[in-house]
mmCIF file of C-alpha atoms in Angstrom:
data_model
loop_
_atom_site.group_PDB
_atom_site.id
_atom_site.type_symbol
_atom_site.label_atom_id
_atom_site.label_comp_id
_atom_site.label_asym_id
_atom_site.label_seq_id
_atom_site.Cartn_x
_atom_site.Cartn_y
_atom_site.Cartn_z
ATOM 1 C CA MET A 1373 28.570 43.071 -2.438
ATOM 2 C CA ALA A 1374 30.518 45.664 -4.441
ATOM 3 C CA ARG A 1375 33.986 44.838 -5.707
ATOM 4 C CA MET A 1376 36.509 46.726 -3.570
ATOM 5 C CA ILE A 1377 39.448 48.627 -5.024
ATOM 6 C CA TYR A 1378 42.644 49.218 -3.099
ATOM 7 C CA GLN A 1379 44.584 52.430 -3.650
ATOM 8 C CA LEU A 1380 48.265 51.680 -3.093
ATOM 9 C CA ARG A 1381 51.258 53.977 -2.900
ATOM 10 C CA ILE A 1382 54.445 52.093 -3.720
ATOM 11 C CA ALA A 1383 57.686 53.873 -2.817
ATOM 12 C CA LEU A 1384 61.167 52.574 -3.580
ATOM 13 C CA ASP A 1385 63.400 52.737 -0.493
ATOM 14 C CA GLY A 1386 66.927 54.178 -0.550
ATOM 15 C CA VAL A 1387 66.494 56.308 -3.681
ATOM 16 C CA ASP A 1388 66.608 60.090 -3.608
ATOM 17 C CA PRO A 1389 64.805 61.901 -5.132
ATOM 18 C CA PRO A 1390 61.931 59.498 -4.472
ATOM 19 C CA VAL A 1391 60.612 56.998 -7.016
ATOM 20 C CA TRP A 1392 56.985 56.085 -6.330
ATOM 21 C CA ARG A 1393 53.730 54.965 -7.966
ATOM 22 C CA ARG A 1394 50.049 55.126 -7.067
ATOM 23 C CA ILE A 1395 47.924 52.263 -8.321
ATOM 24 C CA LEU A 1396 44.339 51.088 -8.077
ATOM 25 C CA VAL A 1397 43.972 47.324 -7.841
ATOM 26 C CA PRO A 1398 41.105 44.966 -6.988
ATOM 27 C CA GLY A 1399 41.340 43.726 -3.407
ATOM 28 C CA ALA A 1400 40.537 40.234 -4.684
ATOM 29 C CA PHE A 1401 43.869 40.078 -6.553
ATOM 30 C CA THR A 1402 46.166 37.389 -5.218
ATOM 31 C CA LEU A 1403 49.643 38.465 -4.162
ATOM 32 C CA ASP A 1404 51.156 36.897 -7.285
ATOM 33 C CA ARG A 1405 48.977 39.246 -9.371
ATOM 34 C CA LEU A 1406 49.948 42.160 -7.121
ATOM 35 C CA HIS A 1407 53.591 41.249 -7.779
ATOM 36 C CA ARG A 1408 52.979 41.599 -11.529
ATOM 37 C CA VAL A 1409 51.139 44.891 -10.980
ATOM 38 C CA ILE A 1410 54.110 46.268 -9.041
ATOM 39 C CA GLN A 1411 56.513 45.071 -11.745
ATOM 40 C CA PHE A 1412 54.551 46.854 -14.488
ATOM 41 C CA ALA A 1413 53.861 49.997 -12.442
ATOM 42 C CA MET A 1414 57.446 50.440 -11.303
ATOM 43 C CA GLY A 1415 59.044 49.456 -14.598
ATOM 44 C CA TRP A 1416 60.948 46.387 -13.447
ATOM 45 C CA SER A 1417 61.530 43.482 -15.855
ATOM 46 C CA ASP A 1418 60.507 40.622 -13.500
ATOM 47 C CA ARG A 1419 63.790 38.741 -13.891
ATOM 48 C CA HIS A 1420 64.465 38.203 -10.196
ATOM 49 C CA LEU A 1421 62.979 36.659 -7.074
ATOM 50 C CA HIS A 1422 60.667 38.641 -4.836
ATOM 51 C CA VAL A 1423 58.893 38.386 -1.505
ATOM 52 C CA PHE A 1424 56.118 40.224 0.331
ATOM 53 C CA ASP A 1425 56.352 40.806 4.072
ATOM 54 C CA ILE A 1426 53.021 41.535 5.731
ATOM 55 C CA ASP A 1427 52.950 41.771 9.516
ATOM 56 C CA GLY A 1428 56.046 39.577 9.776
ATOM 57 C CA VAL A 1429 54.714 36.851 7.469
ATOM 58 C CA GLN A 1430 56.473 36.325 4.148
ATOM 59 C CA TYR A 1431 54.634 35.458 0.937
ATOM 60 C CA GLY A 1432 56.172 34.505 -2.375
ATOM 61 C CA VAL A 1433 56.850 31.633 -4.735
ATOM 62 C CA PRO A 1434 57.477 28.511 -2.640
ATOM 63 C CA ASP A 1435 61.069 27.307 -2.837
ATOM 64 C CA PRO A 1436 61.126 23.673 -4.021
ATOM 65 C CA ASP A 1437 64.296 23.123 -1.961
ATOM 66 C CA GLY A 1438 62.718 24.598 1.161
ATOM 67 C CA LEU A 1439 65.518 27.120 1.690
ATOM 68 C CA LEU A 1440 63.175 30.112 1.768
ATOM 69 C CA GLU A 1441 60.052 29.543 3.817
ATOM 70 C CA VAL A 1442 57.194 31.583 2.422
ATOM 71 C CA ARG A 1443 53.464 31.211 2.199
ATOM 72 C CA ASP A 1444 52.285 30.679 -1.357
ATOM 73 C CA GLU A 1445 51.338 34.034 -2.891
ATOM 74 C CA LEU A 1446 48.974 32.217 -5.291
ATOM 75 C CA ASP A 1447 46.775 31.268 -2.338
ATOM 76 C CA THR A 1448 46.645 34.698 -0.710
ATOM 77 C CA ARG A 1449 44.350 37.538 -1.726
ATOM 78 C CA LEU A 1450 45.294 41.123 -0.927
ATOM 79 C CA ASP A 1451 42.000 41.721 0.880
ATOM 80 C CA MET A 1452 42.702 38.701 3.131
ATOM 81 C CA VAL A 1453 45.922 40.187 4.528
ATOM 82 C CA ALA A 1454 45.598 43.976 4.232
ATOM 83 C CA GLY A 1455 43.128 46.799 4.690
ATOM 84 C CA LYS A 1456 43.153 50.577 4.690
ATOM 85 C CA GLY A 1457 46.183 51.811 6.624
ATOM 86 C CA THR A 1458 48.171 48.576 6.244
ATOM 87 C CA ARG A 1459 51.808 48.846 5.203
ATOM 88 C CA LEU A 1460 53.640 45.985 3.632
ATOM 89 C CA ARG A 1461 57.115 45.387 2.261
ATOM 90 C CA TYR A 1462 57.845 44.122 -1.215
ATOM 91 C CA THR A 1463 61.438 43.114 -1.911
ATOM 92 C CA TYR A 1464 62.548 42.517 -5.482
ATOM 93 C CA ASP A 1465 65.900 41.104 -6.625
ATOM 94 C CA PHE A 1466 67.667 39.529 -3.681
ATOM 95 C CA GLY A 1467 71.033 40.550 -5.184
ATOM 96 C CA ASP A 1468 70.291 44.259 -5.648
ATOM 97 C CA TRP A 1469 67.766 44.193 -2.777
ATOM 98 C CA TRP A 1470 65.165 46.693 -3.930
ATOM 99 C CA GLU A 1471 62.782 47.304 -1.038
ATOM 100 C CA HIS A 1472 59.405 48.901 -1.634
ATOM 101 C CA ASP A 1473 57.144 50.395 1.004
ATOM 102 C CA VAL A 1474 53.562 49.640 -0.034
ATOM 103 C CA ALA A 1475 50.910 51.659 1.783
ATOM 104 C CA ILE A 1476 47.206 50.903 1.462
ATOM 105 C CA GLU A 1477 45.949 54.486 1.264
ATOM 106 C CA ASP A 1478 42.270 53.735 0.718
ATOM 107 C CA VAL A 1479 39.722 51.023 -0.019
ATOM 108 C CA VAL A 1480 36.723 52.087 -2.089
ATOM 109 C CA PRO A 1481 33.945 50.447 -4.107
ATOM 110 C CA ALA A 1482 34.853 49.880 -7.751
ATOM 111 C CA ASP A 1483 33.580 52.354 -10.314
ATOM 112 C CA PRO A 1484 31.763 50.225 -12.929
ATOM 113 C CA ASP A 1485 33.013 52.551 -15.687
ATOM 114 C CA ILE A 1486 36.720 52.070 -14.882
ATOM 115 C CA ARG A 1487 38.936 49.128 -15.817
ATOM 116 C CA TYR A 1488 41.295 47.996 -13.085
ATOM 117 C CA PRO A 1489 44.174 47.764 -12.319
ATOM 118 C CA MET A 1490 45.541 51.149 -13.263
ATOM 119 C CA CYS A 1491 48.381 53.497 -12.442
ATOM 120 C CA THR A 1492 47.139 56.950 -11.457
ATOM 121 C CA GLY A 1493 50.376 58.708 -10.594
ATOM 122 C CA GLY A 1494 53.996 58.565 -9.660
ATOM 123 C CA GLU A 1495 57.349 60.253 -9.922
ATOM 124 C CA ARG A 1496 60.665 59.493 -11.581
ATOM 125 C CA ALA A 1497 61.869 56.578 -13.659
ATOM 126 C CA CYS A 1498 62.494 53.196 -12.104
ATOM 127 C CA PRO A 1499 66.176 52.298 -11.804
ATOM 128 C CA PRO A 1500 67.381 49.786 -14.403
ATOM 129 C CA ASP A 1501 67.440 46.128 -13.387
ATOM 130 C CA ASP A 1502 70.850 44.832 -12.279
ATOM 131 C CA VAL A 1503 72.250 48.308 -11.559
ATOM 132 C CA GLY A 1504 73.386 47.267 -8.076
ATOM 133 C CA GLY A 1505 70.652 48.396 -5.706
ATOM 134 C CA PRO A 1506 70.313 51.918 -4.319
ATOM 135 C CA GLU A 1507 74.078 52.473 -4.009
ATOM 136 C CA GLY A 1508 74.747 51.148 -7.514
ATOM 137 C CA TYR A 1509 71.948 53.329 -8.853
ATOM 138 C CA ARG A 1510 73.547 56.445 -7.310
ATOM 139 C CA ASP A 1511 76.867 55.520 -8.946
ATOM 140 C CA PHE A 1512 75.130 54.795 -12.251
ATOM 141 C CA LEU A 1513 73.347 58.175 -12.277
ATOM 142 C CA THR A 1514 76.540 60.041 -11.443
ATOM 143 C CA ALA A 1515 78.292 58.488 -14.447
ATOM 144 C CA TYR A 1516 75.290 58.424 -16.799
ATOM 145 C CA VAL A 1517 74.463 62.137 -16.610
ATOM 146 C CA ASP A 1518 78.042 63.487 -16.640
ATOM 147 C CA PRO A 1519 79.783 63.255 -20.045
ATOM 148 C CA ALA A 1520 83.110 64.006 -18.312
ATOM 149 C CA HIS A 1521 82.772 61.051 -15.920
ATOM 150 C CA PRO A 1522 85.251 58.239 -16.752
ATOM 151 C CA ASP A 1523 82.426 55.643 -16.713
ATOM 152 C CA HIS A 1524 79.933 57.733 -18.690
ATOM 153 C CA LEU A 1525 80.258 55.864 -21.981
ATOM 154 C CA ALA A 1526 80.435 52.460 -20.269
ATOM 155 C CA MET A 1527 77.166 53.125 -18.415
ATOM 156 C CA ARG A 1528 75.403 54.244 -21.590
ATOM 157 C CA VAL A 1529 76.640 51.187 -23.485
ATOM 158 C CA TRP A 1530 75.716 48.870 -20.585
ATOM 159 C CA LEU A 1531 72.154 50.242 -20.453
ATOM 160 C CA GLY A 1532 71.746 50.237 -24.218
ATOM 161 C CA ARG A 1533 68.846 52.684 -24.293
ATOM 162 C CA ALA A 1534 67.978 56.267 -23.486
ATOM 163 C CA PHE A 1535 67.210 56.943 -19.837
ATOM 164 C CA ASP A 1536 65.739 60.036 -18.202
ATOM 165 C CA PRO A 1537 65.745 59.549 -14.421
ATOM 166 C CA ALA A 1538 63.207 62.353 -13.932
ATOM 167 C CA ALA A 1539 60.650 60.999 -16.418
ATOM 168 C CA PHE A 1540 57.458 59.188 -15.512
ATOM 169 C CA ASP A 1541 54.169 58.851 -17.374
ATOM 170 C CA PRO A 1542 51.400 56.688 -15.856
ATOM 171 C CA ALA A 1543 49.887 55.849 -19.266
ATOM 172 C CA PRO A 1544 52.390 53.126 -20.346
ATOM 173 C CA PRO A 1545 52.146 51.171 -17.055
ATOM 174 C CA THR A 1546 48.353 51.450 -17.163
ATOM 175 C CA THR A 1547 48.343 50.032 -20.692
ATOM 176 C CA LEU A 1548 50.421 47.067 -19.490
ATOM 177 C CA LEU A 1549 48.243 46.626 -16.411
ATOM 178 C CA ARG A 1550 45.044 46.537 -18.461
ATOM 179 C CA ARG A 1551 46.445 43.610 -20.453
ATOM 180 C CA MET A 1552 46.426 41.601 -17.206
ATOM 181 C CA THR A 1553 42.629 41.428 -17.070
#
């Protein structure tokens, strides 16, 4: 049987203009590997908790204290819980509450000449970690891009690096994703 590849479109909720990525990932990847794929593709730093919600069932890292009941993402393959047309939710950073709509756009046989996973497209830079969710990101952008804004310098110092909210290149995430295999 041919290895099946899932084409996913991952869109960040609550951000306008939209931030999204298109990735190709083996259906046999477990959800913990899909979590890492999303982190690399979006540009997050994987410093916070996360959870998948698929048809009302939550998957993630089991909480040793039992406060968050989730099925173990290490035991769950993508192709066991999703197929073409499935939509799932991926929430990252329970403080900032970044919600991602993940749509399974297609399922196709793997091309033997292509290394997976890979990022094939997207738009706009991912918001910085710890910026305060969608509302905090709007406030950050307002200050960051306007030299006359009273918080302009503070936001640039806080971030500590250059940031172009309109920029996205699929090559760097693909390079990171290829190191996973």
